[in-house]
mmCIF file of C-alpha atoms in Angstrom:
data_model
loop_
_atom_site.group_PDB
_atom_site.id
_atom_site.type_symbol
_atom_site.label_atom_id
_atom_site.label_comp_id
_atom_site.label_asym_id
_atom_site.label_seq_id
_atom_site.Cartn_x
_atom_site.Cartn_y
_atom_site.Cartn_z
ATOM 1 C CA UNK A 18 -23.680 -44.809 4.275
ATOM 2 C CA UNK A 19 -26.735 -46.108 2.570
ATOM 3 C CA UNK A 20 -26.490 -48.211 -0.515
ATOM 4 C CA UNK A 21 -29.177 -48.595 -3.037
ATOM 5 C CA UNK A 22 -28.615 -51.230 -5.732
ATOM 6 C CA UNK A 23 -30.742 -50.449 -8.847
ATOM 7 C CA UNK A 24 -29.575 -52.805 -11.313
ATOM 8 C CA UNK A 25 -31.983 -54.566 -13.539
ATOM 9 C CA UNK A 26 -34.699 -51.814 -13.207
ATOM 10 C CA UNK A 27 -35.715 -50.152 -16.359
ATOM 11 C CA UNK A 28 -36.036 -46.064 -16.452
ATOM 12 C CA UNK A 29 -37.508 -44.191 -14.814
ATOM 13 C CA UNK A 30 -37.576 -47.180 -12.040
ATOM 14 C CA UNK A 31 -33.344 -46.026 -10.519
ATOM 15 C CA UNK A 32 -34.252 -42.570 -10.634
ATOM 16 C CA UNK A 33 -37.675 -42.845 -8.702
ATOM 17 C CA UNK A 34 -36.373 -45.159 -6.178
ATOM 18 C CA UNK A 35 -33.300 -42.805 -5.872
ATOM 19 C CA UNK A 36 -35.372 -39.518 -5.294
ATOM 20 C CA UNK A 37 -37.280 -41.261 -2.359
ATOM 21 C CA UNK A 38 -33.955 -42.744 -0.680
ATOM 22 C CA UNK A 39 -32.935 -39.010 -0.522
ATOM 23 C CA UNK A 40 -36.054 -37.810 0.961
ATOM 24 C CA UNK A 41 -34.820 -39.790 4.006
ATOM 25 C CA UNK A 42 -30.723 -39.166 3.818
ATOM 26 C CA UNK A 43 -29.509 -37.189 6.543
ATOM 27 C CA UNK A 44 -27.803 -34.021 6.617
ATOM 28 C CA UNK A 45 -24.309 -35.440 6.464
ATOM 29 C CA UNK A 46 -25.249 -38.960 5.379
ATOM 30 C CA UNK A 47 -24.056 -40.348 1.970
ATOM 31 C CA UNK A 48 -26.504 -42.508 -0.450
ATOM 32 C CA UNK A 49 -24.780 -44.852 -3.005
ATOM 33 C CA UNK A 50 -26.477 -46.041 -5.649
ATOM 34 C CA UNK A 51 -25.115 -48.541 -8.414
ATOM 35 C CA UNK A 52 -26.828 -48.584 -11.853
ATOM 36 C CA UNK A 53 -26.671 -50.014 -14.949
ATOM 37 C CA UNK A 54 -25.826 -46.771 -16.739
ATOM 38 C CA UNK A 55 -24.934 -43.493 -16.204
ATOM 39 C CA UNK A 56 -27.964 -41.295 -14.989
ATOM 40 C CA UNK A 57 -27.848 -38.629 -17.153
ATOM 41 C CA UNK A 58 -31.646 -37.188 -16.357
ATOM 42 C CA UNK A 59 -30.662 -37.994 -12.455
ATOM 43 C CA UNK A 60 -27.757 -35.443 -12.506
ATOM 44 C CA UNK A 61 -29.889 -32.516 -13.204
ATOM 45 C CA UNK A 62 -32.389 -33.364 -10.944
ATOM 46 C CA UNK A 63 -29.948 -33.380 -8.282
ATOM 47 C CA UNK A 64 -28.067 -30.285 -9.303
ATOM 48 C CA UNK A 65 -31.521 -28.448 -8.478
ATOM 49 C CA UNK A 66 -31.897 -30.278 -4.820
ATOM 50 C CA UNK A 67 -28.692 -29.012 -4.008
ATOM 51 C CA UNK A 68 -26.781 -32.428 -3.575
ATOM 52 C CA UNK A 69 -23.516 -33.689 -5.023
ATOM 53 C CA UNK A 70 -22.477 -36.483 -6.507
ATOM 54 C CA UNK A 71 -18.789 -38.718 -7.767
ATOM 55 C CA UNK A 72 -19.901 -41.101 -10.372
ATOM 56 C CA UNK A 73 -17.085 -44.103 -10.771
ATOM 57 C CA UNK A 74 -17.439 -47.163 -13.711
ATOM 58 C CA UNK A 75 -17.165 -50.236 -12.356
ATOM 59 C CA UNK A 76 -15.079 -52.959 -13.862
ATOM 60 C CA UNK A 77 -18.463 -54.647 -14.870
ATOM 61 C CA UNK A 78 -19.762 -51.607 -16.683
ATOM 62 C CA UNK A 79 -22.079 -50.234 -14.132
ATOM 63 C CA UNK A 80 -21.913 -47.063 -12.541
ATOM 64 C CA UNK A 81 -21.347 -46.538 -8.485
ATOM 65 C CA UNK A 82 -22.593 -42.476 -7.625
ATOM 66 C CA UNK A 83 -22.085 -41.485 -4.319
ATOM 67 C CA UNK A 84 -24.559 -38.552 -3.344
ATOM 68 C CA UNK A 85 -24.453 -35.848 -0.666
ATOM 69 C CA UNK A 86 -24.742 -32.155 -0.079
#
């Protein structure tokens, strides 16, 4: 499992650096990122790559999304 921390980046910095980590996530390989907020644009985007994804809130407001296909 990969785990990709993008906290403190403004837009569109999580969703760029997310794209790329999946460019390199193998077949059954899972990519977790944790944001500040909920990725709304980023759940689209991955909808048309084919991937999945479980968002959770975190007791400190962020969000944890675990991605896969």
């Amino acid at each position: 499992m990969k785990i990709l921390d993008n906290r403190g980046l403004e837009p569109p910095q999580p969703m760029m650096r997310t794209l790329a980590a999946l460019e390199n996530l193998g077949e059954n390989e899972i990519l977790t990122i944790i944001n500040d907020r909920r990725p709304m644009f980023l759940y689209e985007q991955l909808e048309e790559l084919g991937y999945q994804q479980r968002t959770e809130q975190q007791s400190d407001g962020s969000f944890k999304i675990k991605i896969f296909r």
